[in-house]
Tab-separated table of C-alpha atoms in Angstrom:
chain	number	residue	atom	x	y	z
A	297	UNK	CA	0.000	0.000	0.000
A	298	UNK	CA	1.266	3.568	-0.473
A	299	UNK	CA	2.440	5.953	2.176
A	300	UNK	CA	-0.288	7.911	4.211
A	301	UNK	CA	0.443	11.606	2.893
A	302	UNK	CA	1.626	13.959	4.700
A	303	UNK	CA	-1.497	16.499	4.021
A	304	UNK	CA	-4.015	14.822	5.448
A	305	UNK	CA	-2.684	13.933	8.929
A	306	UNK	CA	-1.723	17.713	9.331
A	307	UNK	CA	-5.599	18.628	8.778
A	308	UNK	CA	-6.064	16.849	12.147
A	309	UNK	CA	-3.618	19.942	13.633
A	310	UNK	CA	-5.310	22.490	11.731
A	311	UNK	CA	-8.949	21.324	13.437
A	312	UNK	CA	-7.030	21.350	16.799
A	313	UNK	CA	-6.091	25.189	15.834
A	314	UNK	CA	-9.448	25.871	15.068
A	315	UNK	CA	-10.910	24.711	18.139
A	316	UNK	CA	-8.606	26.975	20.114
A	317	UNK	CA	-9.791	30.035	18.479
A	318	UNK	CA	-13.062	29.185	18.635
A	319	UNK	CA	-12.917	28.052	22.686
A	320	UNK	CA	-10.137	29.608	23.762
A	321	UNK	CA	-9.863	32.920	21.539
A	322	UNK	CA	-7.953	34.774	24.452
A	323	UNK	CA	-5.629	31.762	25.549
A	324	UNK	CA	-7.536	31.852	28.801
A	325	UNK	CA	-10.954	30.391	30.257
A	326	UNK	CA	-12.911	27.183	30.926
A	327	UNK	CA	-12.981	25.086	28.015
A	328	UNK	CA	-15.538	22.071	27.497
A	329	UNK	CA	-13.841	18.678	28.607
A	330	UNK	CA	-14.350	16.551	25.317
A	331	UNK	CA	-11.741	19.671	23.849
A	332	UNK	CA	-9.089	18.598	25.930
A	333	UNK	CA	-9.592	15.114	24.773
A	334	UNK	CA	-9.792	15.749	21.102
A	335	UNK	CA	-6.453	17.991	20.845
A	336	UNK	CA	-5.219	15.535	22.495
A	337	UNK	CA	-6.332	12.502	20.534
A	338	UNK	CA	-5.850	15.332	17.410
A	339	UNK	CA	-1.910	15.573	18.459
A	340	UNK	CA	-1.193	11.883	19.308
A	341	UNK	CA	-2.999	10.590	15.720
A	342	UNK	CA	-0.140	13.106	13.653
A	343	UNK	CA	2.433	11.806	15.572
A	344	UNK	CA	1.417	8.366	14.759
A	345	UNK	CA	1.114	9.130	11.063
A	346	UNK	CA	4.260	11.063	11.113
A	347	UNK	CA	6.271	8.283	12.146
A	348	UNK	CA	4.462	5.969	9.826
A	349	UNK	CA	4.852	7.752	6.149
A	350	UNK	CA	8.971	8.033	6.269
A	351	UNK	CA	9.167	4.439	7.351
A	352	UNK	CA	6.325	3.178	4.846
A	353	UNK	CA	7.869	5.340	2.464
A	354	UNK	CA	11.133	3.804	2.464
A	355	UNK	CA	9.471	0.042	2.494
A	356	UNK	CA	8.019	0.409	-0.637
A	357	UNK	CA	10.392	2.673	-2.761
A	358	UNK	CA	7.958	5.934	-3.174
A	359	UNK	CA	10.403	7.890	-1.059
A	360	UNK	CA	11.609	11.033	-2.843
A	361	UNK	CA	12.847	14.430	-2.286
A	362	UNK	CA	9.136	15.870	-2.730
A	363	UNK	CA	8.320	13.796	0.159
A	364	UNK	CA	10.702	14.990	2.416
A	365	UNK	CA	10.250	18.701	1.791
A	366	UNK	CA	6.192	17.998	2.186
A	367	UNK	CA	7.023	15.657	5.565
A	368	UNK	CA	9.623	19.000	7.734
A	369	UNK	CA	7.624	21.349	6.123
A	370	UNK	CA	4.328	20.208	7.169
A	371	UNK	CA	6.185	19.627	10.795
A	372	UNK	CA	7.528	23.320	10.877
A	373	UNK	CA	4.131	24.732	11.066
A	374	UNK	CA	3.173	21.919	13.257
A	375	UNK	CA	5.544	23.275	15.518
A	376	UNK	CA	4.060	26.448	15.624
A	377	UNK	CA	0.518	25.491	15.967
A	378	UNK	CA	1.067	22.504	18.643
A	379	UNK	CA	2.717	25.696	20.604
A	380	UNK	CA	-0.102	28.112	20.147
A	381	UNK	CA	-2.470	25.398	21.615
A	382	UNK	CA	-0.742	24.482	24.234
A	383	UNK	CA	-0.133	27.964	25.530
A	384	UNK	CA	-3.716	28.359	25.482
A	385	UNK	CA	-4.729	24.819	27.366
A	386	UNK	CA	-2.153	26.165	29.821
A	387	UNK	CA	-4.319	29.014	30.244
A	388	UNK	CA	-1.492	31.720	29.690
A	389	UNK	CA	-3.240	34.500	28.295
A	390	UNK	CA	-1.991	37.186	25.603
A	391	UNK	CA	1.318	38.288	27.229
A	392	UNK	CA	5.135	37.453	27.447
A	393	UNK	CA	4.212	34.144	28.295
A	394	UNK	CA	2.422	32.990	25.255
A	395	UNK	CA	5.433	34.763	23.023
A	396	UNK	CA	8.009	32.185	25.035
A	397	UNK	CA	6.087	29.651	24.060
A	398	UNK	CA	5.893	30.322	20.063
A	399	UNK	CA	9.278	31.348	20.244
A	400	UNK	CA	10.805	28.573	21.586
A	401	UNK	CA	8.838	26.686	19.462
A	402	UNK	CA	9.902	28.222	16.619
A	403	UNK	CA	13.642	28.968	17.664
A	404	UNK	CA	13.912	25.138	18.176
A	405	UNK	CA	12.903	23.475	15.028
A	406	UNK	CA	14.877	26.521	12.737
A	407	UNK	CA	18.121	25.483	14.978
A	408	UNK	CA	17.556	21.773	14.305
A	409	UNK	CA	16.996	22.309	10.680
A	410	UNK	CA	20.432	24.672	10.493
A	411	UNK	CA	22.516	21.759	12.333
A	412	UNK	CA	21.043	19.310	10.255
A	413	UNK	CA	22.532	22.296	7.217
A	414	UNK	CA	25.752	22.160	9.271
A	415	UNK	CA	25.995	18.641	9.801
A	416	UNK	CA	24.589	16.631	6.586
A	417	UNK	CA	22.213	14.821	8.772
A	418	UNK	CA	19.053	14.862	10.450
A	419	UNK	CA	19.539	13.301	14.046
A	420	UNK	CA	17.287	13.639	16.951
A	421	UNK	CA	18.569	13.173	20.482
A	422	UNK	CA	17.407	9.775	22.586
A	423	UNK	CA	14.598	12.489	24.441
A	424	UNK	CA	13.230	14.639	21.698
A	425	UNK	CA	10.039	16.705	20.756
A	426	UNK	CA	8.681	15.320	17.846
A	427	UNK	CA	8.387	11.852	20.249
A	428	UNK	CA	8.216	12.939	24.075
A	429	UNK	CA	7.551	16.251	23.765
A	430	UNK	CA	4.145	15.418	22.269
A	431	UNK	CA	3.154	12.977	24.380
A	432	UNK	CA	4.348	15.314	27.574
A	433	UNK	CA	2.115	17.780	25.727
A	434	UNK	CA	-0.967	15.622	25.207
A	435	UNK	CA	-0.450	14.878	28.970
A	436	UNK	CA	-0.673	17.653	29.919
A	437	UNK	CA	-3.841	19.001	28.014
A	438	UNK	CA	-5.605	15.758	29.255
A	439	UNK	CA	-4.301	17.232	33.042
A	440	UNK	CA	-6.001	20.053	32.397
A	441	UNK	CA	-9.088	18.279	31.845
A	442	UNK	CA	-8.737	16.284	34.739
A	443	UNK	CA	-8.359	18.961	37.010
A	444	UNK	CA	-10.054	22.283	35.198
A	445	UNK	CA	-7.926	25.411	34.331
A	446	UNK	CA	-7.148	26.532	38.125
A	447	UNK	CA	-4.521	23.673	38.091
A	448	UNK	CA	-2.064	25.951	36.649
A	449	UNK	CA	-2.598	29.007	38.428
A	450	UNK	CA	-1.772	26.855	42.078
A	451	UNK	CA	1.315	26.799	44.065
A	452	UNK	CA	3.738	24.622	42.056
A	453	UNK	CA	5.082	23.307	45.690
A	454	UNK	CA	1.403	22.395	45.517
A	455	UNK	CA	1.817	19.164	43.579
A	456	UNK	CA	4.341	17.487	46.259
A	457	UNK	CA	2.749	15.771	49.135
A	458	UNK	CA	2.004	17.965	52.175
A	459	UNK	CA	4.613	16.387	54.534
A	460	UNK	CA	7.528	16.904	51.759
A	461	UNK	CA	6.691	20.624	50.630
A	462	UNK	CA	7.226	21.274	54.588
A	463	UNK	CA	10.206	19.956	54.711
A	464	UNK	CA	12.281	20.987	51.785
A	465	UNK	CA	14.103	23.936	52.466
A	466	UNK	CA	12.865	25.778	49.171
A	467	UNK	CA	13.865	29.161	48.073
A	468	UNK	CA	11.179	31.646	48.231
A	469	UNK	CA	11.246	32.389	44.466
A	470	UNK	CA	10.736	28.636	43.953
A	471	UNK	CA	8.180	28.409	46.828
A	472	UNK	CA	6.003	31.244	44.954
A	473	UNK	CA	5.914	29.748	41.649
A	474	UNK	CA	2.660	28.578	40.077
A	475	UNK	CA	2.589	25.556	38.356
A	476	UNK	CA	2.012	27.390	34.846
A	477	UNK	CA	5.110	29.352	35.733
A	478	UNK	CA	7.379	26.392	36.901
A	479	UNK	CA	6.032	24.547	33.676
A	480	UNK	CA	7.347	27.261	31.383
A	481	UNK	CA	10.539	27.702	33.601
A	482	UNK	CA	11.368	23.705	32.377
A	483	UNK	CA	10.178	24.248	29.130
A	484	UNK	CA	12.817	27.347	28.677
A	485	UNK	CA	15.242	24.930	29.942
A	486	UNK	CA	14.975	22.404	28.019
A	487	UNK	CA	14.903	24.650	24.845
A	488	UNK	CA	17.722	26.341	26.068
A	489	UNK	CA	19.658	22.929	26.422
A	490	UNK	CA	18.343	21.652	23.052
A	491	UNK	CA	20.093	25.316	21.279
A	492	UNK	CA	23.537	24.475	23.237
A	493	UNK	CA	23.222	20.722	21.593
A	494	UNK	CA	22.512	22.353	18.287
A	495	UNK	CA	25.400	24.781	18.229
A	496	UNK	CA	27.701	21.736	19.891
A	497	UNK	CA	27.322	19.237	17.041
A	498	UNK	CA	27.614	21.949	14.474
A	499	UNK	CA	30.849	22.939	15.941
A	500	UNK	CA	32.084	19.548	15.567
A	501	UNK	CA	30.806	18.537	12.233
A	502	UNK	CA	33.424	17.141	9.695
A	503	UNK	CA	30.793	17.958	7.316
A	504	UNK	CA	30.254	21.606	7.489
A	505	UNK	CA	34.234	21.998	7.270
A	506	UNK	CA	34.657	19.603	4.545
A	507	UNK	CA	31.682	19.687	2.581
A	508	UNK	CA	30.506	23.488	3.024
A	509	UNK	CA	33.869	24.616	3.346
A	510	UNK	CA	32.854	27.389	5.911
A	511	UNK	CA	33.959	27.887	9.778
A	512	UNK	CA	32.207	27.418	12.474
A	513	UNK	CA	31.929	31.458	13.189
A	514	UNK	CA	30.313	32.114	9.442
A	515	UNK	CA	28.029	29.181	10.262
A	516	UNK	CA	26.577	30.448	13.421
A	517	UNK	CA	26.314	34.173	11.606
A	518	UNK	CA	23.693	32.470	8.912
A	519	UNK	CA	21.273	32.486	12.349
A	520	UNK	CA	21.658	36.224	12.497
A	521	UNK	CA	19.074	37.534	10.126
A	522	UNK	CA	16.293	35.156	11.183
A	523	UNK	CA	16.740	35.735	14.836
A	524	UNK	CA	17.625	39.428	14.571
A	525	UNK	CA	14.017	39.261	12.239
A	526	UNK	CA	12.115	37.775	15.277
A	527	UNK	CA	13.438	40.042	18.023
A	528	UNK	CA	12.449	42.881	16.094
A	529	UNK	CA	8.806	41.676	14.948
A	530	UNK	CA	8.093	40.475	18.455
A	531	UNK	CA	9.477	43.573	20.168
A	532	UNK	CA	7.765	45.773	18.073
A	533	UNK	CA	4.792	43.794	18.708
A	534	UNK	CA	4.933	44.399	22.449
A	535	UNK	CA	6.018	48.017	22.180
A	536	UNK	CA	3.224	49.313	19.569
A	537	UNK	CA	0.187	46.874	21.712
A	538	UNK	CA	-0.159	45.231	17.941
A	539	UNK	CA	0.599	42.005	19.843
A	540	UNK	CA	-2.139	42.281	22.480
A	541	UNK	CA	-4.799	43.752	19.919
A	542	UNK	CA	-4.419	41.581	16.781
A	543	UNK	CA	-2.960	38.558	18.673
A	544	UNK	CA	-4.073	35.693	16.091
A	545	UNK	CA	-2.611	37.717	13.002
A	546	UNK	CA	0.314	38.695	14.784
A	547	UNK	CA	0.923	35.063	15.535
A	548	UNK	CA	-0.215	34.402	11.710
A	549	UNK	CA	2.202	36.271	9.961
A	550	UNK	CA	5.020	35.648	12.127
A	551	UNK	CA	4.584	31.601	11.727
A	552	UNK	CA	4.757	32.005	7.512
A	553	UNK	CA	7.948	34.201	7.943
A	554	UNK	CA	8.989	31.343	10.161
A	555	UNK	CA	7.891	28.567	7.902
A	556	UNK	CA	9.297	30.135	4.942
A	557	UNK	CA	13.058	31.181	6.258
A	558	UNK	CA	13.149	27.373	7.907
A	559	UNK	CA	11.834	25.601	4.570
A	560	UNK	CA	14.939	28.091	2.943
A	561	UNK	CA	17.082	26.304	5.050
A	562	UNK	CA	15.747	22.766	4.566
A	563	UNK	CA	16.100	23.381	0.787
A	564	UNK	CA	19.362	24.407	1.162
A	565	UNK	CA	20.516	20.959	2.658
A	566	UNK	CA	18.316	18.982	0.018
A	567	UNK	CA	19.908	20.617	-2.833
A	568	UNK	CA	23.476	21.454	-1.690
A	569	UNK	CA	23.012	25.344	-2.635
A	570	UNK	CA	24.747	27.994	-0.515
A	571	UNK	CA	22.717	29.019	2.440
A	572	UNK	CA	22.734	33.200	2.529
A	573	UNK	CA	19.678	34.469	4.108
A	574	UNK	CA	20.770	37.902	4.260
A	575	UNK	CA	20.614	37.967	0.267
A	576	UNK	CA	17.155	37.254	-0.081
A	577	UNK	CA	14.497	40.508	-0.657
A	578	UNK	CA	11.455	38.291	0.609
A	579	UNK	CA	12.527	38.859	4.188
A	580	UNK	CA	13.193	42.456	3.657
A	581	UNK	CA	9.871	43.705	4.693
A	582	UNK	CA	9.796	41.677	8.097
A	583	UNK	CA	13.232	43.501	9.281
A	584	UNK	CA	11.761	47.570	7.969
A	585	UNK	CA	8.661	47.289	9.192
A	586	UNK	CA	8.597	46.382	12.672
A	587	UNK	CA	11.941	48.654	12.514
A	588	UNK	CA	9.744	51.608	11.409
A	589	UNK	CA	7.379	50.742	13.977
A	590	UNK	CA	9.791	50.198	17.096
A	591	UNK	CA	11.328	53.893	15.781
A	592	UNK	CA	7.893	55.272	15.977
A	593	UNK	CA	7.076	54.111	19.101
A	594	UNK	CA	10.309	55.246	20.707
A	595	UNK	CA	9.663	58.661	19.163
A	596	UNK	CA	13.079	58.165	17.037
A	597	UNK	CA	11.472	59.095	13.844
A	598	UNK	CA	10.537	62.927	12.650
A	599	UNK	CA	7.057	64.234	13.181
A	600	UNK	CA	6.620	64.400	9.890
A	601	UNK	CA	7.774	61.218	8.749
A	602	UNK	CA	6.224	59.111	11.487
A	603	UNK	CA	2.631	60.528	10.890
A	604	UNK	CA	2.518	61.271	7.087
A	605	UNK	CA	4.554	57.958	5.703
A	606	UNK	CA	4.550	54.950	8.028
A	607	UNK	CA	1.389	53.221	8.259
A	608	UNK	CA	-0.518	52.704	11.231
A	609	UNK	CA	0.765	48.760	13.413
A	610	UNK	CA	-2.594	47.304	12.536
A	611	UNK	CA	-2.140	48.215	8.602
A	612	UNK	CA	1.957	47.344	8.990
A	613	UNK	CA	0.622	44.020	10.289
A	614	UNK	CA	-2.092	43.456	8.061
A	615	UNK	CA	0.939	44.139	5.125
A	616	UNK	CA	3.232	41.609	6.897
A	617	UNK	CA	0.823	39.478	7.028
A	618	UNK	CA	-0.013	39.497	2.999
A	619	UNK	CA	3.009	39.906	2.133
A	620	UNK	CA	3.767	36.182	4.010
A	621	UNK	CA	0.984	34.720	2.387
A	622	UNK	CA	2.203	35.619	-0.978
A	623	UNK	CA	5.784	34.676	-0.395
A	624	UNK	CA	4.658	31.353	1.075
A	625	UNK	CA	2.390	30.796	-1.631
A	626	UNK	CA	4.616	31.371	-4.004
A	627	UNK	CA	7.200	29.453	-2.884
A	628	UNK	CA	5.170	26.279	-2.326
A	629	UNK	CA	3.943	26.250	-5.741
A	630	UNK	CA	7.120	26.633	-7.359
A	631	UNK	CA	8.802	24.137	-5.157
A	632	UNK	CA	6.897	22.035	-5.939
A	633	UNK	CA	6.429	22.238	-9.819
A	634	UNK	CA	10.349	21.947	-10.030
A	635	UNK	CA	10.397	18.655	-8.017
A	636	UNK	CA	7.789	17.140	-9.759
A	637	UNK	CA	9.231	18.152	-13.411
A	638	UNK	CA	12.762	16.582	-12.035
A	639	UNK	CA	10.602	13.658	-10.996
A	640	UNK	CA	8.650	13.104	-13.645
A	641	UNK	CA	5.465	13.049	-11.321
A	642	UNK	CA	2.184	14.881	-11.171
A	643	UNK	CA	1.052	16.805	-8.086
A	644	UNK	CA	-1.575	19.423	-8.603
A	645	UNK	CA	-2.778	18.002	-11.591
A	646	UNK	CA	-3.854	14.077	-13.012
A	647	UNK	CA	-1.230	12.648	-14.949
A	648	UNK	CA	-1.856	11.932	-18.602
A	649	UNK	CA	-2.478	8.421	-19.739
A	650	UNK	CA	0.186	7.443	-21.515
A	651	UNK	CA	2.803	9.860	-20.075
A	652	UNK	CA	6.035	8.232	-19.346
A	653	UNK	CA	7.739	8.454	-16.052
A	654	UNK	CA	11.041	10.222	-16.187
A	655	UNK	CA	13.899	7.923	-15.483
C-alpha cells in the first residue's frame, strides 16, 4: 500500500487550531472537557502518522525528495501550531508568556533544521520533541481536563505531598511559583539545552568543514538575520500593543515568515546550494517594518515622517501578514512544480495516460 500523505494527517492539527480560536480565543478560560480530549487525541494521531509515512515510504520505494520537503515542512508549522495550543490549554493569556512559548517553538525546530545544514544529517537526540515532547504535551492538556484550568494558576510546591513541601528547604522564588510558571521555567530549559546541543554538534561537524567549506563562526552568523528578524517583529509587537490587539494575526504572519526562512534552510541541505539568508528581498519587509514601527514608538522618527509615511501597526501588520501569504504561496507552488518536473510526477494536476515516467 502507499504511504499515508503527509497532508491529510496535518488537517487533524489544523482542526485542533481551530478549536482553540473558537474556545479559547484569548488563551484563557474554561474550556468544554471533550476539547481537551480531542487535541489531544488530534496531536497523538499526527504523531502516529508522522512516524508511519517516512518508514512506509522507504518500504516500498515511493520515497523522494518531494516527500521529504512535504514531511519537515508540514512539521515546521506543526511546531508552531502545537505551541499556540498548548499555551492556550495552559491558560497563559496574551502576554510574554504565550510569546516564550511560540518562540521557543519556533527557535527550536529553525536550529535543528540549520545543524542538520551544518551537519549533513538529520539526528534527533534519545529524548526529543517530535516523540516525548508530544506525548508530555498531550499529557498535559488531558491534566487540564482532569483537574479544570485553576490547576495551573496553584502553588507549584502544591503538587508534592504535604509532609515533603514542609520539609524541603525551598527558596522563596521557587516556593512562589505557580505551576504554569514552573512549567514554562522547564520548558525554557529544556529549549535552552536543546540550542547548546545544536550549536555543539555543528561545531564539531566534519561535514560543514569539509563539505561546506565554511567555519564554524560564518556558520553560526547564517542564524543572524532570522533571529535578529524575530526580536524585532516580536518587540515591536509588544512596544506598539499590535501584539495584544491583533494577537491571532500577529501570531499568523510571524509563523509564515517562520515557515518560509526554515523551509529556505531545509532546501538548502536537500539541494546542496549555498545558504545566505541575508541575500534574499522576501525577508526584507519583516526587518523595515517592525523597525519603522519600534522607531515610531520610541519617538526616534521625525514628526513628519512618522505621521505622514509609516502606516498605522494594525495596517503594517495586516501588510506583513499578505506579504507572508504571498511569499509562502509562491514558494510552495514553485517548489513544488520543479520537483515534480525533475521527478517526472504529477502533483496538482492528473497525470496523462500514456505519459512516461522520467527515469
Amino acid at each position: 500500500p502507499p504511504p499515508p500523505p503527509p497532508v491529510p494527517r496535518f488537517f487533524f492539527q489544523l482542526f485542533s487550531l481551530a478549536l482553540v480560536m473558537h474556545y479559547l480565543p484569548a488563551f484563557k478560560g474554561d474550556m468544554p472537557e471533550w476539547l481537551a480530549y480531542t487535541l489531544s487525541v488530534n496531536s497523538l494521531v499526527y504523531q502516529t502518522l508522522d512516524n508511519m509515512d517516512g518508514k512506509q515510504a522507504r518500504r516500498t520505494g515511493n520515497s523522494s525528495p518531494l516527500g521529504l520537503l512535504f514531511d519537515h515542512g508540514l512539521d515546521t508549522l506543526n511546531v508552531a501550531i502545537c505551541c499556540v495550543c498548548l499555551a492556550a490549554v495552559l491558560q497563559s493569556g496574551v502576554g510574554g508568556a504565550l510569546a516564550l512559548v511560540w518562540i521557543c517553538g519556533m527557535l527550536g525546530m529553525y536550529f535543528s533544521a540549520w545543524e542538520q545544514w551544518c551537519t549533513g544529517e538529520f539526528a534527533l537526540p534519545i529524548v526529543n520533541g517530535p516523540n516525548e515532547g508530544v506525548l508530555v504535551g498531550a499529557g498535559l492538556i488531558v491534566a487540564s481536563s482532569w483537574y479544570g484550568p485553576a490547576l495551573w494558576d496553584g502553588p507549584l510546591v502544591g503538587l508534592l505531598p504535604a509532609g515533603v513541601a514542609t520539609g524541603l528547604p525551598l527558596p522563596h522564588a521557587l516556593s512562589r511559583l505557580t505551576v504554569f510558571e514552573g512549567q514554562i521555567c522547564l520548558s525554557l530549559a529544556v529549549a535552552g539545552s536543546a540550542l547548546v546541543a545544536n550549536i555543539w554538534n555543528a561545531k564539531w561537524s566534519a561535514h560543514r568543514a569539509e563539505v561546506l567549506g565554511l567555519g564554524f563562526v560564518p556558520a553560526v552568523l547564517r542564524l543572524v538575520p532570522f533571529c535578529a528578524c524575530v526580536a524585532l517583529y516580536v518587540g515591536w509587537g509588544f512596544l506598539s500593543g499590535v501584539f495584544h490587539r491583533e494577537t491571532w494575526l500577529f501570531l499568523l504572519a510571524g509563523t509564515l515568515f517562520y515557515w518560509r526562512a526554515t523551509a529556505l534552510l531545509m532546501l538548502s541541505h536537500m539541494t546542496g546550494q549555498p545558504f545566505e539568508p541575508h541575500r534574499h528581498a522576501w525577508m526584507l519587509p519583516f526587518f523595515v517594518a517592525p523597525l519603522l514601527g519600534v522607531c515610531r514608538v520610541l519617538g526616534l522618527l521625525p514628526s513628519g515622517l512618522g505621521c505622514c509615511l509609516v502606516p498605522s501597526d494594525g495596517d503594517i501588520l495586516k501588510g506583513l501578514c499578505a506579504w507572508a501569504s504571498l511569499v509562502c504561496s509562491h514558494a510552495a507552488h514553485g517548489l513544488i512544480s520543479e520537483f515534480c518536473d525533475v521527478l517526472g510526477i504529477q502533483c496538482f494536476r492528473v497525470k496523462p495516460v500514456g505519459h512516461p515516467k522520467a527515469a
